[in-house]
């Protein structure tokens, strides 16, 4: 207990130091105030819909190679060290921590008290200190805003110091580059220097929860969206970029719990966030009306471009980055549920865009298969414009968010398995939103109408009592009938004109799965390993 008090006082001392040395500290301003201050400082402009538009400068995305975790007695034997979780010494952290505190001296600072975790049993208090008002606006949109009573009782727990103007000297400070993100789990501090990209703050706290919740509370943190039906049934949607996670979880007939980060506790699924951070490349009111409708006063658009001589955003323009985004409070979505939590899930959907045309459009997974495919986190990207690339490119990201996992992926998979044991009524489905009838360039993209019909049928329970046939190579259970879907669509092999070519490609994909999984074999249970696909017929 003495140690915990000491660490809390350390955060308090930092905040008091900044409060006393900064030119002025603006605490907990409203979105309207932060927007106006950004305009007054010529750091942004309004678009025709009233949203604030800013540019994040050199960095328009996260810099994973410059993210570090302090290696100390708490983390030395718990963190899964490697290319994702890069260790840094406490001495380097302390040096930069002091320098960053000093960097706020004599300048205007924007600070905010907020929290992460809609289930009050597991929320963490987060204090954010920024040097730009629009960065603080982002935090007000993405984290959960305390009410007046909560603000009055707020105790500092986790601290984020973000200063894009403060750059490290790699030769002196021990970083890889001038920009850095450092997480110190013992001191409960995140340092972000040299980068104005706001997503570093959001994902920094996600990494924190990915460590704390399973380690301390047995809660499964998940990189997924979640929605709820009128009867209170909750569905989770996991998927990497391009798999349809946002599109398929957006349903006017279901309430949105959240679009990106959730926890699965003993009797709840809860959002970690208070808002959404949506991609807006090629956005239109017709394709994604909910997101388009959220672009209004109080929202923050990042790195977008405008039509010439206007304040109208050209969402097709990727001059600055393809990672154009909008941050807005979740209540900007008409059917958002508040507070953002629901019951345990009834259905879990793993979304994959299989550009090889092998995986069934929908299949039901056993517990072992669910853990195996959760660790695999598979999708495939279509051939790009680079010379010589003609085949789809596989992408595997453990738990559909490898770069945010401080612990070994098998620990999250085992926790998923434990949840499925406790709740055998939960269905886990693998949905292929990619190709059918052949690989990319030969077959065709899965009909979105059919994908929606299959997902809706699963959520209604229409697939509970139909016939299932296992996939010969992957073992996945394929339903032989589904309302609104032609039977031949459900069996991918029969959609190929050359079934031998299908078998050959299926074995090739199975080998890609197995080769990827070799990095996890030494810590994976026999149950998980038993769900691997066959590599020969």
mmCIF file of C-alpha atoms in Angstrom, residues 76-461:
data_model
loop_
_atom_site.group_PDB
_atom_site.id
_atom_site.type_symbol
_atom_site.label_atom_id
_atom_site.label_comp_id
_atom_site.label_asym_id
_atom_site.label_seq_id
_atom_site.Cartn_x
_atom_site.Cartn_y
_atom_site.Cartn_z
ATOM 1 C CA UNK A 76 10.508 -7.684 -16.698
ATOM 2 C CA UNK A 77 8.777 -11.071 -16.500
ATOM 3 C CA UNK A 78 5.269 -10.118 -17.625
ATOM 4 C CA UNK A 79 5.672 -8.182 -20.883
ATOM 5 C CA UNK A 80 6.088 -10.095 -24.145
ATOM 6 C CA UNK A 81 9.329 -8.375 -25.156
ATOM 7 C CA UNK A 82 10.325 -8.230 -28.818
ATOM 8 C CA UNK A 83 9.681 -6.200 -31.964
ATOM 9 C CA UNK A 84 6.284 -5.031 -30.681
ATOM 10 C CA UNK A 85 7.105 -4.373 -27.021
ATOM 11 C CA UNK A 86 10.495 -2.711 -27.053
ATOM 12 C CA UNK A 87 12.177 -2.315 -23.653
ATOM 13 C CA UNK A 88 13.737 0.899 -22.410
ATOM 14 C CA UNK A 89 15.486 1.525 -19.112
ATOM 15 C CA UNK A 90 14.035 3.424 -16.206
ATOM 16 C CA UNK A 91 17.062 5.753 -16.346
ATOM 17 C CA UNK A 92 16.206 6.830 -19.903
ATOM 18 C CA UNK A 93 12.573 7.297 -18.888
ATOM 19 C CA UNK A 94 13.443 9.405 -15.834
ATOM 20 C CA UNK A 95 15.710 11.653 -17.875
ATOM 21 C CA UNK A 96 13.016 12.300 -20.498
ATOM 22 C CA UNK A 97 10.304 12.567 -17.853
ATOM 23 C CA UNK A 98 12.131 15.460 -16.191
ATOM 24 C CA UNK A 99 12.882 17.124 -19.514
ATOM 25 C CA UNK A 100 9.269 16.853 -20.611
ATOM 26 C CA UNK A 101 8.010 18.356 -17.376
ATOM 27 C CA UNK A 102 10.367 21.273 -17.902
ATOM 28 C CA UNK A 103 9.157 21.670 -21.505
ATOM 29 C CA UNK A 104 5.778 22.869 -20.237
ATOM 30 C CA UNK A 105 7.382 25.737 -18.344
ATOM 31 C CA UNK A 106 6.418 29.208 -19.590
ATOM 32 C CA UNK A 107 3.959 27.992 -22.250
ATOM 33 C CA UNK A 108 0.197 27.668 -22.418
ATOM 34 C CA UNK A 109 -0.988 24.174 -21.520
ATOM 35 C CA UNK A 110 -4.298 22.384 -21.935
ATOM 36 C CA UNK A 111 -5.111 19.722 -19.335
ATOM 37 C CA UNK A 112 -8.026 17.367 -18.868
ATOM 38 C CA UNK A 113 -9.373 14.922 -16.316
ATOM 39 C CA UNK A 114 -11.069 11.969 -17.988
ATOM 40 C CA UNK A 115 -11.282 8.223 -17.716
ATOM 41 C CA UNK A 116 -11.277 5.039 -19.773
ATOM 42 C CA UNK A 117 -13.707 2.167 -19.226
ATOM 43 C CA UNK A 118 -17.499 2.479 -19.214
ATOM 44 C CA UNK A 119 -17.873 -0.239 -16.565
ATOM 45 C CA UNK A 120 -17.192 1.664 -13.321
ATOM 46 C CA UNK A 121 -15.611 -1.429 -11.754
ATOM 47 C CA UNK A 122 -12.699 -1.291 -14.183
ATOM 48 C CA UNK A 123 -12.331 2.324 -15.226
ATOM 49 C CA UNK A 124 -9.003 4.109 -14.874
ATOM 50 C CA UNK A 125 -8.631 7.828 -14.306
ATOM 51 C CA UNK A 126 -6.525 9.551 -16.953
ATOM 52 C CA UNK A 127 -5.068 13.050 -16.751
ATOM 53 C CA UNK A 128 -3.847 14.438 -20.076
ATOM 54 C CA UNK A 129 -1.555 17.437 -20.543
ATOM 55 C CA UNK A 130 -1.205 18.877 -24.074
ATOM 56 C CA UNK A 131 0.460 21.874 -25.692
ATOM 57 C CA UNK A 132 -2.237 22.277 -28.345
ATOM 58 C CA UNK A 133 -5.940 22.925 -27.691
ATOM 59 C CA UNK A 134 -7.056 20.646 -30.517
ATOM 60 C CA UNK A 135 -5.116 17.724 -29.042
ATOM 61 C CA UNK A 136 -7.074 18.274 -25.830
ATOM 62 C CA UNK A 137 -10.262 18.389 -27.894
ATOM 63 C CA UNK A 138 -9.362 14.960 -29.255
ATOM 64 C CA UNK A 139 -9.035 13.645 -25.692
ATOM 65 C CA UNK A 140 -12.390 15.092 -24.712
ATOM 66 C CA UNK A 141 -13.967 13.264 -27.656
ATOM 67 C CA UNK A 142 -12.180 9.918 -27.340
ATOM 68 C CA UNK A 143 -11.944 9.428 -23.574
ATOM 69 C CA UNK A 144 -14.944 9.418 -21.230
ATOM 70 C CA UNK A 145 -15.832 12.767 -19.719
ATOM 71 C CA UNK A 146 -16.532 12.739 -15.959
ATOM 72 C CA UNK A 147 -19.700 14.411 -14.721
ATOM 73 C CA UNK A 148 -19.499 17.231 -12.180
ATOM 74 C CA UNK A 149 -19.657 14.882 -9.195
ATOM 75 C CA UNK A 150 -16.915 12.670 -10.633
ATOM 76 C CA UNK A 151 -14.731 15.691 -11.369
ATOM 77 C CA UNK A 152 -15.050 16.865 -7.789
ATOM 78 C CA UNK A 153 -13.821 13.483 -6.503
ATOM 79 C CA UNK A 154 -11.292 12.865 -9.283
ATOM 80 C CA UNK A 155 -7.944 11.440 -8.176
ATOM 81 C CA UNK A 156 -5.002 11.432 -10.563
ATOM 82 C CA UNK A 157 -4.026 7.892 -11.570
ATOM 83 C CA UNK A 158 -2.590 7.662 -15.091
ATOM 84 C CA UNK A 159 -0.834 10.638 -16.652
ATOM 85 C CA UNK A 160 -0.227 11.398 -20.335
ATOM 86 C CA UNK A 161 2.261 14.142 -21.181
ATOM 87 C CA UNK A 162 2.087 15.016 -24.877
ATOM 88 C CA UNK A 163 4.311 17.711 -26.353
ATOM 89 C CA UNK A 164 4.918 17.569 -30.131
ATOM 90 C CA UNK A 165 7.421 20.422 -29.864
ATOM 91 C CA UNK A 166 9.652 18.464 -27.496
ATOM 92 C CA UNK A 167 12.034 16.267 -29.455
ATOM 93 C CA UNK A 168 14.559 13.842 -28.037
ATOM 94 C CA UNK A 169 18.217 13.733 -28.965
ATOM 95 C CA UNK A 170 18.699 10.012 -29.726
ATOM 96 C CA UNK A 171 22.446 10.096 -29.005
ATOM 97 C CA UNK A 172 21.871 11.650 -25.597
ATOM 98 C CA UNK A 173 18.391 10.423 -24.645
ATOM 99 C CA UNK A 174 18.608 6.789 -25.772
ATOM 100 C CA UNK A 175 15.653 6.830 -28.166
ATOM 101 C CA UNK A 176 15.628 5.607 -31.758
ATOM 102 C CA UNK A 177 14.414 8.901 -33.225
ATOM 103 C CA UNK A 178 13.489 12.404 -32.138
ATOM 104 C CA UNK A 179 9.890 11.242 -31.574
ATOM 105 C CA UNK A 180 8.937 8.709 -28.913
ATOM 106 C CA UNK A 181 6.154 7.172 -26.883
ATOM 107 C CA UNK A 182 7.157 5.623 -23.562
ATOM 108 C CA UNK A 183 4.808 3.724 -21.239
ATOM 109 C CA UNK A 184 5.813 3.297 -17.602
ATOM 110 C CA UNK A 185 3.439 0.819 -15.953
ATOM 111 C CA UNK A 186 4.994 1.257 -12.536
ATOM 112 C CA UNK A 187 4.736 5.042 -12.421
ATOM 113 C CA UNK A 188 1.533 5.087 -14.504
ATOM 114 C CA UNK A 189 2.918 7.655 -16.930
ATOM 115 C CA UNK A 190 2.889 7.859 -20.742
ATOM 116 C CA UNK A 191 5.312 10.259 -22.431
ATOM 117 C CA UNK A 192 4.665 11.318 -26.040
ATOM 118 C CA UNK A 193 7.172 13.668 -27.603
ATOM 119 C CA UNK A 194 7.956 14.856 -31.108
ATOM 120 C CA UNK A 195 4.659 13.731 -32.643
ATOM 121 C CA UNK A 196 1.330 15.543 -32.871
ATOM 122 C CA UNK A 197 -0.560 12.481 -34.072
ATOM 123 C CA UNK A 198 -3.383 12.199 -31.558
ATOM 124 C CA UNK A 199 -3.915 8.458 -32.020
ATOM 125 C CA UNK A 200 -0.761 7.826 -29.961
ATOM 126 C CA UNK A 201 -2.696 8.915 -26.845
ATOM 127 C CA UNK A 202 -5.720 6.755 -27.568
ATOM 128 C CA UNK A 203 -3.679 3.653 -28.334
ATOM 129 C CA UNK A 204 -1.328 4.312 -25.428
ATOM 130 C CA UNK A 205 -4.211 3.920 -22.999
ATOM 131 C CA UNK A 206 -5.470 0.901 -24.956
ATOM 132 C CA UNK A 207 -2.089 -0.756 -24.390
ATOM 133 C CA UNK A 208 -2.339 0.093 -20.694
ATOM 134 C CA UNK A 209 -5.752 -1.572 -20.420
ATOM 135 C CA UNK A 210 -4.475 -4.559 -22.399
ATOM 136 C CA UNK A 211 -1.975 -5.067 -19.576
ATOM 137 C CA UNK A 212 -4.034 -4.145 -16.511
ATOM 138 C CA UNK A 213 -7.370 -5.825 -17.235
ATOM 139 C CA UNK A 214 -6.284 -9.432 -17.885
ATOM 140 C CA UNK A 215 -3.378 -9.226 -15.472
ATOM 141 C CA UNK A 216 -5.321 -7.819 -12.512
ATOM 142 C CA UNK A 217 -9.005 -8.461 -13.164
ATOM 143 C CA UNK A 218 -9.457 -11.377 -15.574
ATOM 144 C CA UNK A 219 -11.161 -9.045 -18.052
ATOM 145 C CA UNK A 220 -10.505 -9.744 -21.743
ATOM 146 C CA UNK A 221 -9.538 -6.554 -23.610
ATOM 147 C CA UNK A 222 -10.607 -6.633 -27.254
ATOM 148 C CA UNK A 223 -9.836 -4.660 -30.392
ATOM 149 C CA UNK A 224 -13.358 -4.872 -31.810
ATOM 150 C CA UNK A 225 -16.630 -3.052 -32.349
ATOM 151 C CA UNK A 226 -19.792 -3.977 -30.447
ATOM 152 C CA UNK A 227 -23.503 -3.456 -30.921
ATOM 153 C CA UNK A 228 -26.709 -4.514 -29.195
ATOM 154 C CA UNK A 229 -30.075 -5.700 -30.493
ATOM 155 C CA UNK A 230 -33.466 -4.657 -29.226
ATOM 156 C CA UNK A 231 -33.602 -7.766 -27.024
ATOM 157 C CA UNK A 232 -30.282 -6.926 -25.387
ATOM 158 C CA UNK A 233 -28.220 -9.414 -27.420
ATOM 159 C CA UNK A 234 -24.654 -8.195 -27.923
ATOM 160 C CA UNK A 235 -22.480 -8.900 -30.973
ATOM 161 C CA UNK A 236 -18.741 -8.317 -31.298
ATOM 162 C CA UNK A 237 -16.952 -7.648 -34.595
ATOM 163 C CA UNK A 238 -13.207 -8.245 -34.876
ATOM 164 C CA UNK A 239 -11.323 -7.420 -38.041
ATOM 165 C CA UNK A 240 -8.246 -5.761 -39.481
ATOM 166 C CA UNK A 241 -8.418 -2.786 -41.833
ATOM 167 C CA UNK A 242 -10.455 -3.462 -44.961
ATOM 168 C CA UNK A 243 -12.448 -6.403 -43.590
ATOM 169 C CA UNK A 244 -15.690 -4.462 -43.084
ATOM 170 C CA UNK A 245 -15.662 -4.080 -39.296
ATOM 171 C CA UNK A 246 -17.094 -0.544 -39.340
ATOM 172 C CA UNK A 247 -19.532 -1.206 -42.178
ATOM 173 C CA UNK A 248 -20.929 -4.456 -40.807
ATOM 174 C CA UNK A 249 -21.213 -3.306 -37.186
ATOM 175 C CA UNK A 250 -23.133 -0.183 -38.231
ATOM 176 C CA UNK A 251 -26.786 -1.205 -38.120
ATOM 177 C CA UNK A 252 -29.718 1.175 -37.774
ATOM 178 C CA UNK A 253 -31.670 -1.582 -35.990
ATOM 179 C CA UNK A 254 -29.008 -2.117 -33.328
ATOM 180 C CA UNK A 255 -27.466 0.210 -30.739
ATOM 181 C CA UNK A 256 -23.763 0.953 -31.041
ATOM 182 C CA UNK A 257 -21.813 0.177 -27.861
ATOM 183 C CA UNK A 258 -18.519 1.209 -29.425
ATOM 184 C CA UNK A 259 -16.496 1.022 -32.622
ATOM 185 C CA UNK A 260 -12.975 0.005 -31.549
ATOM 186 C CA UNK A 261 -11.992 -1.001 -27.990
ATOM 187 C CA UNK A 262 -13.919 -3.096 -25.453
ATOM 188 C CA UNK A 263 -13.572 -5.282 -22.401
ATOM 189 C CA UNK A 264 -15.379 -8.561 -21.648
ATOM 190 C CA UNK A 265 -15.921 -8.834 -17.900
ATOM 191 C CA UNK A 266 -17.799 -11.457 -15.890
ATOM 192 C CA UNK A 267 -21.211 -10.040 -16.770
ATOM 193 C CA UNK A 268 -20.623 -7.186 -19.194
ATOM 194 C CA UNK A 269 -19.097 -5.984 -22.431
ATOM 195 C CA UNK A 270 -18.030 -2.371 -22.049
ATOM 196 C CA UNK A 271 -16.501 0.306 -24.216
ATOM 197 C CA UNK A 272 -13.131 1.700 -23.179
ATOM 198 C CA UNK A 273 -13.826 4.992 -24.911
ATOM 199 C CA UNK A 274 -16.252 7.868 -25.027
ATOM 200 C CA UNK A 275 -16.038 8.495 -28.738
ATOM 201 C CA UNK A 276 -15.013 7.264 -32.167
ATOM 202 C CA UNK A 277 -11.923 7.789 -34.310
ATOM 203 C CA UNK A 278 -13.120 6.887 -37.781
ATOM 204 C CA UNK A 279 -11.293 6.822 -41.088
ATOM 205 C CA UNK A 280 -12.788 9.262 -43.580
ATOM 206 C CA UNK A 281 -10.956 8.433 -46.808
ATOM 207 C CA UNK A 282 -13.604 8.258 -49.568
ATOM 208 C CA UNK A 283 -16.312 9.057 -46.997
ATOM 209 C CA UNK A 284 -19.741 9.985 -48.302
ATOM 210 C CA UNK A 285 -23.174 10.559 -46.807
ATOM 211 C CA UNK A 286 -24.512 7.719 -48.942
ATOM 212 C CA UNK A 287 -21.943 5.065 -47.990
ATOM 213 C CA UNK A 288 -21.549 5.832 -44.271
ATOM 214 C CA UNK A 289 -24.293 8.229 -43.173
ATOM 215 C CA UNK A 290 -23.621 7.841 -39.425
ATOM 216 C CA UNK A 291 -19.973 8.879 -39.670
ATOM 217 C CA UNK A 292 -20.730 11.647 -42.168
ATOM 218 C CA UNK A 293 -23.444 12.952 -39.867
ATOM 219 C CA UNK A 294 -20.959 13.103 -36.989
ATOM 220 C CA UNK A 295 -18.860 15.691 -38.850
ATOM 221 C CA UNK A 296 -20.253 18.782 -37.182
ATOM 222 C CA UNK A 297 -19.266 21.352 -34.533
ATOM 223 C CA UNK A 298 -17.211 19.668 -31.814
ATOM 224 C CA UNK A 299 -15.757 17.024 -34.130
ATOM 225 C CA UNK A 300 -12.070 17.039 -35.113
ATOM 226 C CA UNK A 301 -10.977 16.233 -38.670
ATOM 227 C CA UNK A 302 -7.320 15.358 -39.151
ATOM 228 C CA UNK A 303 -5.160 15.743 -42.255
ATOM 229 C CA UNK A 304 -7.984 16.239 -44.735
ATOM 230 C CA UNK A 305 -7.760 18.429 -47.853
ATOM 231 C CA UNK A 306 -10.288 20.833 -49.303
ATOM 232 C CA UNK A 307 -11.699 21.469 -52.726
ATOM 233 C CA UNK A 308 -9.943 24.477 -54.203
ATOM 234 C CA UNK A 309 -11.115 27.880 -52.931
ATOM 235 C CA UNK A 310 -13.628 26.335 -50.532
ATOM 236 C CA UNK A 311 -14.046 24.973 -47.036
ATOM 237 C CA UNK A 312 -15.603 21.757 -48.354
ATOM 238 C CA UNK A 313 -13.537 18.664 -47.588
ATOM 239 C CA UNK A 314 -12.486 16.469 -50.500
ATOM 240 C CA UNK A 315 -12.571 13.076 -48.814
ATOM 241 C CA UNK A 316 -11.026 11.411 -51.876
ATOM 242 C CA UNK A 317 -7.885 13.551 -51.561
ATOM 243 C CA UNK A 318 -5.054 11.662 -49.841
ATOM 244 C CA UNK A 319 -2.362 14.275 -50.465
ATOM 245 C CA UNK A 320 -1.385 14.367 -46.782
ATOM 246 C CA UNK A 321 -2.155 10.744 -45.890
ATOM 247 C CA UNK A 322 -4.596 7.922 -46.561
ATOM 248 C CA UNK A 323 -5.096 7.853 -42.783
ATOM 249 C CA UNK A 324 -7.471 10.817 -42.725
ATOM 250 C CA UNK A 325 -9.700 10.628 -39.653
ATOM 251 C CA UNK A 326 -12.449 12.242 -37.632
ATOM 252 C CA UNK A 327 -12.735 12.144 -33.829
ATOM 253 C CA UNK A 328 -16.167 12.724 -32.312
ATOM 254 C CA UNK A 329 -18.143 11.899 -29.143
ATOM 255 C CA UNK A 330 -20.080 8.659 -29.358
ATOM 256 C CA UNK A 331 -23.355 10.508 -28.780
ATOM 257 C CA UNK A 332 -22.899 12.008 -32.253
ATOM 258 C CA UNK A 333 -24.059 8.584 -33.512
ATOM 259 C CA UNK A 334 -27.894 8.552 -33.343
ATOM 260 C CA UNK A 335 -28.226 4.943 -32.131
ATOM 261 C CA UNK A 336 -25.301 4.964 -29.685
ATOM 262 C CA UNK A 337 -26.005 3.330 -26.349
ATOM 263 C CA UNK A 338 -25.145 5.257 -23.191
ATOM 264 C CA UNK A 339 -23.611 4.272 -20.942
ATOM 265 C CA UNK A 340 -21.590 2.255 -23.427
ATOM 266 C CA UNK A 341 -21.961 -1.224 -22.000
ATOM 267 C CA UNK A 342 -24.087 -4.304 -22.467
ATOM 268 C CA UNK A 343 -24.384 -7.950 -21.486
ATOM 269 C CA UNK A 344 -21.923 -10.704 -22.394
ATOM 270 C CA UNK A 345 -21.859 -11.341 -26.151
ATOM 271 C CA UNK A 346 -24.257 -13.721 -27.833
ATOM 272 C CA UNK A 347 -22.337 -13.731 -31.124
ATOM 273 C CA UNK A 348 -18.700 -13.024 -31.970
ATOM 274 C CA UNK A 349 -17.703 -12.389 -35.576
ATOM 275 C CA UNK A 350 -14.119 -12.648 -36.824
ATOM 276 C CA UNK A 351 -14.027 -10.758 -40.111
ATOM 277 C CA UNK A 352 -11.456 -11.593 -42.753
ATOM 278 C CA UNK A 353 -11.064 -10.361 -46.297
ATOM 279 C CA UNK A 354 -9.663 -13.527 -47.854
ATOM 280 C CA UNK A 355 -8.358 -12.415 -51.230
ATOM 281 C CA UNK A 356 -7.422 -16.032 -52.039
ATOM 282 C CA UNK A 357 -11.108 -17.022 -52.217
ATOM 283 C CA UNK A 358 -10.677 -20.060 -49.950
ATOM 284 C CA UNK A 359 -12.476 -19.492 -46.652
ATOM 285 C CA UNK A 360 -16.262 -19.969 -46.474
ATOM 286 C CA UNK A 361 -18.391 -16.815 -46.390
ATOM 287 C CA UNK A 362 -19.577 -17.894 -42.947
ATOM 288 C CA UNK A 363 -18.466 -20.740 -40.712
ATOM 289 C CA UNK A 364 -18.985 -21.665 -37.097
ATOM 290 C CA UNK A 365 -15.929 -22.174 -34.902
ATOM 291 C CA UNK A 366 -15.309 -24.573 -32.068
ATOM 292 C CA UNK A 367 -13.680 -23.197 -28.937
ATOM 293 C CA UNK A 368 -10.251 -24.427 -30.081
ATOM 294 C CA UNK A 369 -10.739 -22.928 -33.541
ATOM 295 C CA UNK A 370 -11.873 -19.662 -31.995
ATOM 296 C CA UNK A 371 -8.657 -19.428 -29.990
ATOM 297 C CA UNK A 372 -6.507 -20.419 -32.991
ATOM 298 C CA UNK A 373 -8.082 -17.897 -35.357
ATOM 299 C CA UNK A 374 -8.097 -15.243 -32.642
ATOM 300 C CA UNK A 375 -4.328 -15.606 -32.316
ATOM 301 C CA UNK A 376 -3.898 -15.747 -36.105
ATOM 302 C CA UNK A 377 -5.881 -12.555 -36.825
ATOM 303 C CA UNK A 378 -5.842 -13.209 -40.564
ATOM 304 C CA UNK A 379 -6.776 -11.117 -43.550
ATOM 305 C CA UNK A 380 -5.315 -10.673 -47.028
ATOM 306 C CA UNK A 381 -4.691 -7.472 -48.950
ATOM 307 C CA UNK A 382 -5.111 -7.362 -52.693
ATOM 308 C CA UNK A 383 -2.180 -6.789 -55.018
ATOM 309 C CA UNK A 384 -1.057 -3.171 -55.027
ATOM 310 C CA UNK A 385 0.543 -0.973 -57.629
ATOM 311 C CA UNK A 386 4.138 -2.033 -56.974
ATOM 312 C CA UNK A 387 5.936 -3.605 -59.911
ATOM 313 C CA UNK A 388 6.040 -7.392 -59.697
ATOM 314 C CA UNK A 389 3.324 -7.852 -57.091
ATOM 315 C CA UNK A 390 0.547 -9.883 -58.652
ATOM 316 C CA UNK A 391 -0.653 -12.070 -55.778
ATOM 317 C CA UNK A 392 -2.717 -11.211 -52.676
ATOM 318 C CA UNK A 393 -0.607 -10.405 -49.615
ATOM 319 C CA UNK A 394 -1.397 -12.144 -46.326
ATOM 320 C CA UNK A 395 -1.593 -10.177 -43.111
ATOM 321 C CA UNK A 396 -1.624 -11.793 -39.675
ATOM 322 C CA UNK A 397 -2.094 -9.646 -36.573
ATOM 323 C CA UNK A 398 -2.550 -11.587 -33.339
ATOM 324 C CA UNK A 399 -5.879 -10.937 -31.601
ATOM 325 C CA UNK A 400 -6.650 -8.504 -34.435
ATOM 326 C CA UNK A 401 -4.380 -5.924 -32.803
ATOM 327 C CA UNK A 402 -0.893 -7.331 -32.224
ATOM 328 C CA UNK A 403 0.814 -3.952 -31.889
ATOM 329 C CA UNK A 404 -1.296 -3.111 -28.815
ATOM 330 C CA UNK A 405 -0.658 -6.299 -26.834
ATOM 331 C CA UNK A 406 1.822 -6.047 -23.942
ATOM 332 C CA UNK A 407 1.254 -9.701 -22.993
ATOM 333 C CA UNK A 408 1.891 -12.779 -25.112
ATOM 334 C CA UNK A 409 -1.018 -13.382 -27.545
ATOM 335 C CA UNK A 410 -1.688 -16.838 -26.123
ATOM 336 C CA UNK A 411 -2.628 -15.253 -22.794
ATOM 337 C CA UNK A 412 -5.460 -13.348 -24.454
ATOM 338 C CA UNK A 413 -6.512 -16.456 -26.398
ATOM 339 C CA UNK A 414 -6.585 -18.569 -23.235
ATOM 340 C CA UNK A 415 -8.712 -15.909 -21.547
ATOM 341 C CA UNK A 416 -11.071 -15.994 -24.540
ATOM 342 C CA UNK A 417 -11.248 -19.779 -24.163
ATOM 343 C CA UNK A 418 -12.047 -19.415 -20.473
ATOM 344 C CA UNK A 419 -14.885 -17.008 -21.306
ATOM 345 C CA UNK A 420 -16.264 -19.474 -23.866
ATOM 346 C CA UNK A 421 -16.110 -22.282 -21.300
ATOM 347 C CA UNK A 422 -18.026 -20.123 -18.824
ATOM 348 C CA UNK A 423 -20.583 -19.170 -21.479
ATOM 349 C CA UNK A 424 -21.017 -22.115 -23.875
ATOM 350 C CA UNK A 425 -24.048 -20.392 -25.397
ATOM 351 C CA UNK A 426 -21.773 -17.836 -27.113
ATOM 352 C CA UNK A 427 -21.379 -18.446 -30.851
ATOM 353 C CA UNK A 428 -18.133 -17.627 -32.646
ATOM 354 C CA UNK A 429 -18.249 -17.138 -36.416
ATOM 355 C CA UNK A 430 -15.630 -16.592 -39.101
ATOM 356 C CA UNK A 431 -16.905 -14.297 -41.852
ATOM 357 C CA UNK A 432 -15.095 -14.003 -45.185
ATOM 358 C CA UNK A 433 -15.840 -10.628 -46.753
ATOM 359 C CA UNK A 434 -13.218 -11.208 -49.461
ATOM 360 C CA UNK A 435 -13.313 -13.223 -52.647
ATOM 361 C CA UNK A 436 -15.289 -16.186 -53.922
ATOM 362 C CA UNK A 437 -15.168 -18.199 -57.144
ATOM 363 C CA UNK A 438 -11.417 -17.647 -57.387
ATOM 364 C CA UNK A 439 -8.707 -15.472 -55.935
ATOM 365 C CA UNK A 440 -8.424 -11.734 -56.451
ATOM 366 C CA UNK A 441 -8.235 -11.039 -60.185
ATOM 367 C CA UNK A 442 -10.094 -14.243 -61.072
ATOM 368 C CA UNK A 443 -13.112 -14.501 -58.774
ATOM 369 C CA UNK A 444 -15.419 -11.786 -57.469
ATOM 370 C CA UNK A 445 -15.855 -9.955 -54.177
ATOM 371 C CA UNK A 446 -18.367 -11.443 -51.761
ATOM 372 C CA UNK A 447 -21.775 -9.844 -52.198
ATOM 373 C CA UNK A 448 -22.310 -7.465 -49.253
ATOM 374 C CA UNK A 449 -26.019 -8.267 -49.343
ATOM 375 C CA UNK A 450 -25.240 -11.934 -48.702
ATOM 376 C CA UNK A 451 -22.738 -11.108 -45.947
ATOM 377 C CA UNK A 452 -25.317 -8.988 -44.142
ATOM 378 C CA UNK A 453 -27.920 -11.749 -44.577
ATOM 379 C CA UNK A 454 -25.573 -14.322 -43.028
ATOM 380 C CA UNK A 455 -24.674 -12.100 -40.082
ATOM 381 C CA UNK A 456 -28.330 -11.237 -39.462
ATOM 382 C CA UNK A 457 -29.282 -14.906 -39.685
ATOM 383 C CA UNK A 458 -26.617 -15.784 -37.122
ATOM 384 C CA UNK A 459 -27.814 -13.047 -34.762
ATOM 385 C CA UNK A 460 -31.466 -14.095 -35.123
ATOM 386 C CA UNK A 461 -30.591 -17.715 -34.339
#
